[in-house]
Structures are given as C-alpha cells and as structure tokens.
XYZ file of C-alpha atoms in Angstrom:
366
model
C 88.886 76.822 105.579
C 89.960 79.389 102.992
C 90.131 78.061 99.480
C 93.549 78.410 97.861
C 93.692 76.083 94.883
C 90.401 76.093 93.044
C 87.807 78.631 92.142
C 84.895 78.784 94.559
C 81.277 78.608 93.507
C 80.731 82.349 93.706
C 83.918 83.003 91.793
C 82.469 80.910 88.981
C 79.316 83.010 89.111
C 81.527 86.081 88.849
C 83.199 84.727 85.703
C 79.796 83.917 84.230
C 78.655 87.476 84.959
C 81.697 88.872 83.161
C 80.909 86.707 80.168
C 77.350 87.999 80.144
C 78.648 91.556 80.231
C 80.807 91.034 77.173
C 78.065 89.394 75.150
C 75.797 92.310 76.027
C 78.435 94.720 74.766
C 78.709 93.074 71.348
C 81.827 92.431 69.283
C 85.268 93.192 70.632
C 86.737 96.489 69.413
C 90.075 96.988 67.720
C 92.602 97.642 70.484
C 95.029 100.556 70.554
C 98.573 100.115 71.842
C 100.173 101.259 75.102
C 102.962 103.811 74.950
C 105.043 105.560 77.613
C 105.867 108.356 75.172
C 102.760 110.330 76.141
C 102.334 112.175 79.464
C 100.155 111.105 82.347
C 96.562 112.246 81.945
C 94.160 113.281 84.679
C 90.402 113.534 84.229
C 88.823 115.981 86.643
C 86.306 118.833 86.890
C 86.843 122.601 86.472
C 88.214 124.165 89.623
C 89.499 120.912 91.099
C 92.479 121.191 93.466
C 95.734 120.643 91.535
C 97.472 117.283 91.727
C 101.068 117.277 92.944
C 103.641 115.096 91.218
C 105.268 112.716 93.686
C 106.367 110.158 91.105
C 110.148 110.827 91.181
C 110.430 110.463 94.960
C 108.160 107.431 95.094
C 110.252 105.762 92.390
C 113.386 106.439 94.437
C 111.846 104.786 97.494
C 110.615 101.762 95.528
C 114.007 101.242 93.859
C 115.904 101.694 97.119
C 113.714 99.055 98.762
C 114.249 96.712 95.820
C 118.009 97.140 96.087
C 117.852 96.636 99.848
C 116.002 93.361 99.359
C 118.507 92.239 96.761
C 121.454 92.914 99.045
C 119.663 90.925 101.740
C 119.663 87.830 99.561
C 116.197 88.119 98.010
C 115.824 87.854 94.260
C 116.194 91.223 92.536
C 112.932 92.909 91.574
C 113.311 95.220 88.581
C 111.931 98.486 89.967
C 112.221 100.178 86.574
C 109.543 97.861 85.191
C 107.353 97.934 88.285
C 106.411 101.585 87.738
C 105.556 103.063 84.357
C 107.739 106.048 83.451
C 105.522 108.425 81.462
C 107.025 111.104 79.228
C 106.328 113.922 81.680
C 107.888 112.311 84.765
C 110.774 114.436 85.961
C 114.159 112.990 86.859
C 114.539 112.289 90.584
C 116.844 114.249 92.836
C 120.485 113.194 92.592
C 121.999 111.918 94.760
C 118.799 110.469 96.218
C 117.921 111.247 99.838
C 118.152 108.306 102.238
C 115.173 106.039 102.727
C 112.644 107.461 105.211
C 112.583 105.828 108.623
C 109.685 103.592 109.559
C 107.188 105.213 111.908
C 105.032 102.812 113.904
C 102.884 105.722 115.059
C 101.016 105.305 111.791
C 97.714 103.556 112.503
C 96.736 101.988 109.193
C 93.221 100.953 108.237
C 92.658 99.275 104.860
C 89.296 99.407 103.058
C 88.641 96.817 100.311
C 86.708 97.435 97.113
C 83.379 96.506 95.585
C 82.238 92.893 96.076
C 85.309 92.087 98.186
C 83.048 90.877 100.984
C 81.382 88.504 98.510
C 84.599 86.778 97.433
C 86.622 85.947 100.558
C 88.787 83.580 98.514
C 90.180 86.654 96.728
C 91.807 87.804 99.980
C 92.182 91.300 101.478
C 94.195 94.170 99.927
C 97.881 93.964 100.861
C 97.131 91.093 103.237
C 100.585 89.511 103.103
C 102.411 92.852 103.018
C 100.510 94.035 106.087
C 101.553 90.923 107.990
C 105.195 91.709 107.239
C 104.980 95.301 108.492
C 103.155 94.262 111.645
C 106.432 92.633 112.644
C 107.954 96.145 112.647
C 105.371 97.296 115.162
C 102.757 98.741 112.827
C 99.102 98.387 113.765
C 97.286 97.482 110.572
C 93.662 96.407 110.354
C 91.031 95.845 107.691
C 87.616 97.487 107.688
C 84.974 95.157 106.327
C 82.462 97.181 104.317
C 79.379 95.992 102.480
C 80.390 94.461 99.172
C 77.134 95.299 97.437
C 76.298 98.725 98.877
C 76.893 102.281 97.802
C 79.596 104.535 99.183
C 77.304 106.487 101.522
C 76.269 103.233 103.215
C 79.874 102.110 103.550
C 80.994 105.529 104.796
C 78.987 104.913 107.953
C 80.741 101.569 108.450
C 84.139 103.249 108.140
C 83.043 105.907 110.640
C 82.031 103.208 113.126
C 85.438 101.532 112.779
C 87.319 104.808 113.307
C 85.201 105.718 116.326
C 86.104 102.398 117.960
C 89.803 103.298 117.968
C 91.186 104.540 121.245
C 92.040 108.248 121.260
C 95.817 108.694 121.220
C 97.297 112.077 120.255
C 100.464 110.347 119.027
C 98.582 108.212 116.508
C 98.407 109.197 112.877
C 95.446 107.384 111.418
C 95.829 106.550 107.742
C 93.125 105.097 105.503
C 94.191 103.074 102.452
C 91.466 102.226 99.967
C 91.686 99.789 97.085
C 89.332 100.269 94.145
C 85.895 101.411 95.379
C 87.313 101.393 98.914
C 88.968 104.717 98.063
C 85.592 106.205 97.096
C 83.977 104.885 100.282
C 86.728 106.654 102.247
C 86.113 109.980 100.479
C 82.394 109.743 101.274
C 83.274 109.015 104.897
C 85.441 112.128 105.114
C 82.590 114.315 103.843
C 79.619 112.583 105.508
C 81.168 112.039 108.939
C 83.207 115.150 109.835
C 83.580 114.346 113.547
C 85.475 111.010 113.204
C 87.083 112.291 109.993
C 88.964 114.947 111.988
C 91.160 112.112 113.322
C 92.404 111.121 109.872
C 95.884 112.285 108.851
C 96.141 110.820 105.367
C 94.288 108.862 102.704
C 95.830 106.667 100.020
C 93.938 105.538 96.953
C 95.315 102.406 95.276
C 93.811 101.782 91.830
C 90.890 103.803 93.148
C 87.703 104.185 91.142
C 87.851 107.880 92.001
C 86.083 109.087 88.848
C 84.171 105.847 88.409
C 84.507 103.526 85.429
C 82.771 103.458 82.032
C 82.047 99.781 82.743
C 79.709 100.775 85.561
C 77.945 103.399 83.443
C 77.215 100.744 80.825
C 75.953 98.064 83.183
C 74.574 99.769 86.301
C 70.949 99.365 85.250
C 71.431 95.716 84.248
C 73.164 94.969 87.532
C 70.446 96.552 89.645
C 67.591 94.861 87.772
C 69.144 91.403 87.511
C 72.262 90.708 89.555
C 71.727 92.892 92.637
C 69.052 90.515 93.937
C 71.139 87.362 93.546
C 71.670 85.556 96.865
C 75.181 85.301 98.248
C 76.602 83.146 100.976
C 78.924 85.883 102.174
C 77.397 89.323 101.550
C 73.968 90.813 102.081
C 72.547 93.033 99.304
C 72.024 95.946 101.756
C 71.163 99.050 99.687
C 72.245 97.429 96.363
C 73.820 100.701 95.194
C 77.342 99.409 94.647
C 77.272 99.873 90.882
C 75.759 103.355 91.062
C 78.712 104.452 93.208
C 81.060 103.253 90.471
C 79.560 105.172 87.549
C 81.426 108.121 86.110
C 78.266 110.220 86.117
C 77.695 109.705 89.847
C 81.360 109.898 90.873
C 82.255 113.043 88.932
C 79.084 114.816 90.049
C 79.814 113.962 93.679
C 83.449 115.109 93.484
C 82.543 118.423 91.874
C 79.897 119.193 94.496
C 81.734 118.158 97.683
C 84.898 119.636 99.156
C 87.278 117.173 100.740
C 88.691 118.079 104.175
C 91.849 120.164 103.865
C 93.519 118.767 106.992
C 93.928 115.361 105.291
C 96.864 114.607 102.979
C 95.839 112.652 99.885
C 97.925 110.223 97.850
C 97.060 108.228 94.728
C 98.796 105.184 93.261
C 97.313 104.149 89.947
C 98.032 101.260 87.672
C 97.629 99.823 84.201
C 99.068 96.882 82.308
C 99.423 95.412 78.862
C 96.811 92.894 77.832
C 99.199 89.951 78.162
C 99.759 90.878 81.818
C 96.080 91.175 82.750
C 94.611 88.454 84.964
C 92.417 86.048 82.931
C 89.359 87.021 84.988
C 89.599 90.586 83.653
C 90.542 90.122 80.009
C 86.971 90.728 78.918
C 86.563 93.969 80.808
C 90.070 95.056 79.813
C 89.115 94.734 76.155
C 85.964 96.767 76.667
C 87.898 99.597 78.336
C 90.690 99.383 75.761
C 88.257 100.581 73.088
C 88.360 103.886 74.991
C 91.846 103.794 76.545
C 94.353 100.903 76.535
C 96.019 102.274 79.657
C 93.630 100.561 82.017
C 94.021 97.915 84.707
C 91.138 95.705 83.643
C 88.590 97.657 85.674
C 89.554 101.352 85.688
C 91.168 103.731 83.181
C 94.405 105.244 84.491
C 93.171 108.849 84.181
C 90.250 108.062 86.518
C 92.379 106.878 89.453
C 93.626 110.123 91.028
C 92.014 112.020 93.921
C 91.738 115.767 93.219
C 94.494 117.582 95.105
C 96.392 114.377 95.820
C 100.076 113.601 95.506
C 100.393 111.296 92.500
C 102.744 108.461 93.448
C 102.822 106.881 90.020
C 101.357 104.069 87.954
C 102.242 100.489 88.772
C 102.698 98.048 85.919
C 100.080 95.761 87.463
C 96.425 95.031 86.890
C 93.525 95.859 89.210
C 93.930 92.644 91.207
C 97.707 92.251 91.209
C 98.386 95.724 92.584
C 96.707 94.873 95.900
C 95.059 91.441 95.978
C 96.505 87.903 96.028
C 93.915 86.664 93.523
C 96.479 85.225 91.123
C 98.324 83.403 93.903
C 95.323 82.488 96.065
C 93.239 80.927 93.316
C 96.210 79.680 91.323
C 94.290 80.616 88.195
C 96.751 80.157 85.312
C 99.321 79.254 87.985
C 102.042 81.672 86.896
C 103.490 85.128 87.442
C 103.017 85.734 91.138
C 103.192 89.426 92.062
C 103.326 88.970 95.824
C 106.827 90.472 96.103
C 105.820 93.502 94.027
C 102.766 94.103 96.236
C 104.844 93.884 99.389
C 107.392 96.320 97.949
C 104.736 98.824 96.889
C 102.963 98.650 100.230
C 106.158 99.329 102.174
C 106.995 102.183 99.805
C 103.539 103.675 100.413
C 104.006 103.442 104.175
C 107.475 105.037 104.029
C 106.147 107.803 101.791
C 103.416 108.493 104.339
C 105.929 108.574 107.181
C 108.218 110.979 105.299
C 105.411 113.274 104.189
C 103.585 113.433 107.526
C 106.803 113.939 109.493
C 107.875 116.704 107.119
C 104.487 118.413 107.465
C 104.729 118.123 111.255
C 108.190 119.728 111.324
C 107.002 122.543 109.046
C 103.948 123.271 111.211
C 106.134 123.500 114.333
C 108.373 126.195 112.882
C-alpha cells in the first residue's frame, strides 16, 4: 500500500544523503535576493536555435482557467502569483483570445525524473492532474524509466514505450518530461529516429536541460559511494544518472546533437523563494543560491529551457511542487498544498499544446 503520511525508509536515506552533500560543501554562503525587475536569462551554446517567448499567451490561458474554476465554485487561485512576471515579459494580447478547445487526439506520455523509480512514495509527475483530464477523454500514461541510469539508457526505454503504441494517423503523441525526464526524452529523439518520427511535441517541466551545478560537484562522490547502494525499488543499471545531470555533459551533448525539427518544443521552468522551498530541498537550494537565487531547489532557472523551444514561463513553485505531490503525499511540514496549482498548470500545458499543434496543422494545409 502506498505510504501517504510518513516518510519511508528510502526517503530517510535520501534526506541523509542531502545532509552529507551539504557538509561536504562546507559553510553556507551568503544568499542573494530574488527580484522580478531583471529579465529572464537563458544559458545556451553559440549557434543554438532561438527560444520563442510564449509567456504572455500561457499566462492568459492559466488565468482564464483560474477564473473558470472560481466561477464554478472552486476557491480562487491567484494566477498572478503562480507565474513569475519578469521585466522582459510583454503584455498579452487584449482582449485575450478565447480559451483553446480540448483535443483528446493528444496522446500524452509523461516521463519522470532522476531517482523517481526509487521513491514511489513521492508519486508520479502530474498524477492527480492526469486523472482529471482522463475524464475528458485524454489518454495519458507514465513511462517508467530507470531511476539510477543515464539518459542514453533511458532513451531506449522511452523508445520501447512509444513503439508499443498502436499506429493511428489521428494521434498526436506528446512527451512531457519532468526534471531529468526531459533530458531522457531529448536523448530518445536523437538516438531513436524511427520511433521519434511519431512525436509531435515535447514539453520540459523544470527540466535539467543544461544540467545542474549540484551534479557537477557531486557526480564523482555519487558514483564512488552512493551508486552502489541497494534499493528496494530501483536497480542500479548503468549508474550514470548523475553524469547525465552535470552541466559539462549536458551542454556538450546539446551543442553536438541537433534535435529533430519536426517536433515542437515547449519549456516551463520554475523557481521559488527560500521560504517556499520544500524542506527536503532547503540544503540544495542554499547551495545553488550562492550562484543564482532564482532556482527551484535543484535547477537554476536559466538551465531549464530547451534550445529552440517556446518558453511558457516560470512557475512560482519548487522542483517538487511544480509536478510532484511530495508535499501532500508525505505530509512533510503538513502545510501549503499545491495540488490545485499543479492541476491548473497541467491543463494549461495541454491546452497550449492543442492550440499550437492545431494552428501548425492549419498553416501546413494552406
């Protein structure tokens, strides 16, 4: 039976590991402050495809959904605080276009991040939100990838899952990756061109696209010490999970591999103030904040965008809260559930996909 109230044994090991990481790093640095007065920043390589700004339209969709829920009797969710408004975000079109229509032709596959297989009590990305949209006719499934393996290993697992899907010309297969799941998807697209031709769109949610300085600092320690630790839920496999999360490996891979042009790419990032970070990530948040306070506890905000993607925005949520029910499932600290925010963001992502793919289809038919 899935644990919902108390931390499991392996979750305690995870907390212990985080404590070890911090002690290895030394004293905590002085933290800078977060400000919306600066523009969004993107870290990429020379010659990378340009990122398109989809923040104004995505904000419109999120706020329209929030208002729709409020008029339906649900408590009002403040959409203005759910998405950070950076200094360079343009004003949305006025009056706003109507909400896009739902399109159940979207076939959605969700790929979890690093170590997700090892901590089943943490739940799957957008688990509750997916259940809600299934009631509208959407087919949404999760691809279980190795929690302790590198992205090339997991790319083959994604390929196997895609190949198992029945061929239907009407389907538009969409891959949504949380954290390292987004990187695994990109490796799949490059390594497995035959099944990748069936993919219409990819969405990165808090993706470790460029890697994380945390991984660069602790990859060697992880491989020598922690990669061999036994786990009840996940096999070590190739033990390359941390190498796939380093900035050095990620940036080198991105600069030397061209992503398929037939796929539309979207990125939703996130960062939060320290007081809004889940207790399990306060230590890693502080480490990253010595470099950049606009981080989500695991990844810096400028590292979360796929080259050539449509940038949807930055959620005011940490690395767990943006996609995972960790706070609610484990009841750690017992406050501030973000389940409604996750459900709203997930539906907004799906509607954005429907609008964008339908628009591209109409354009190609002209």
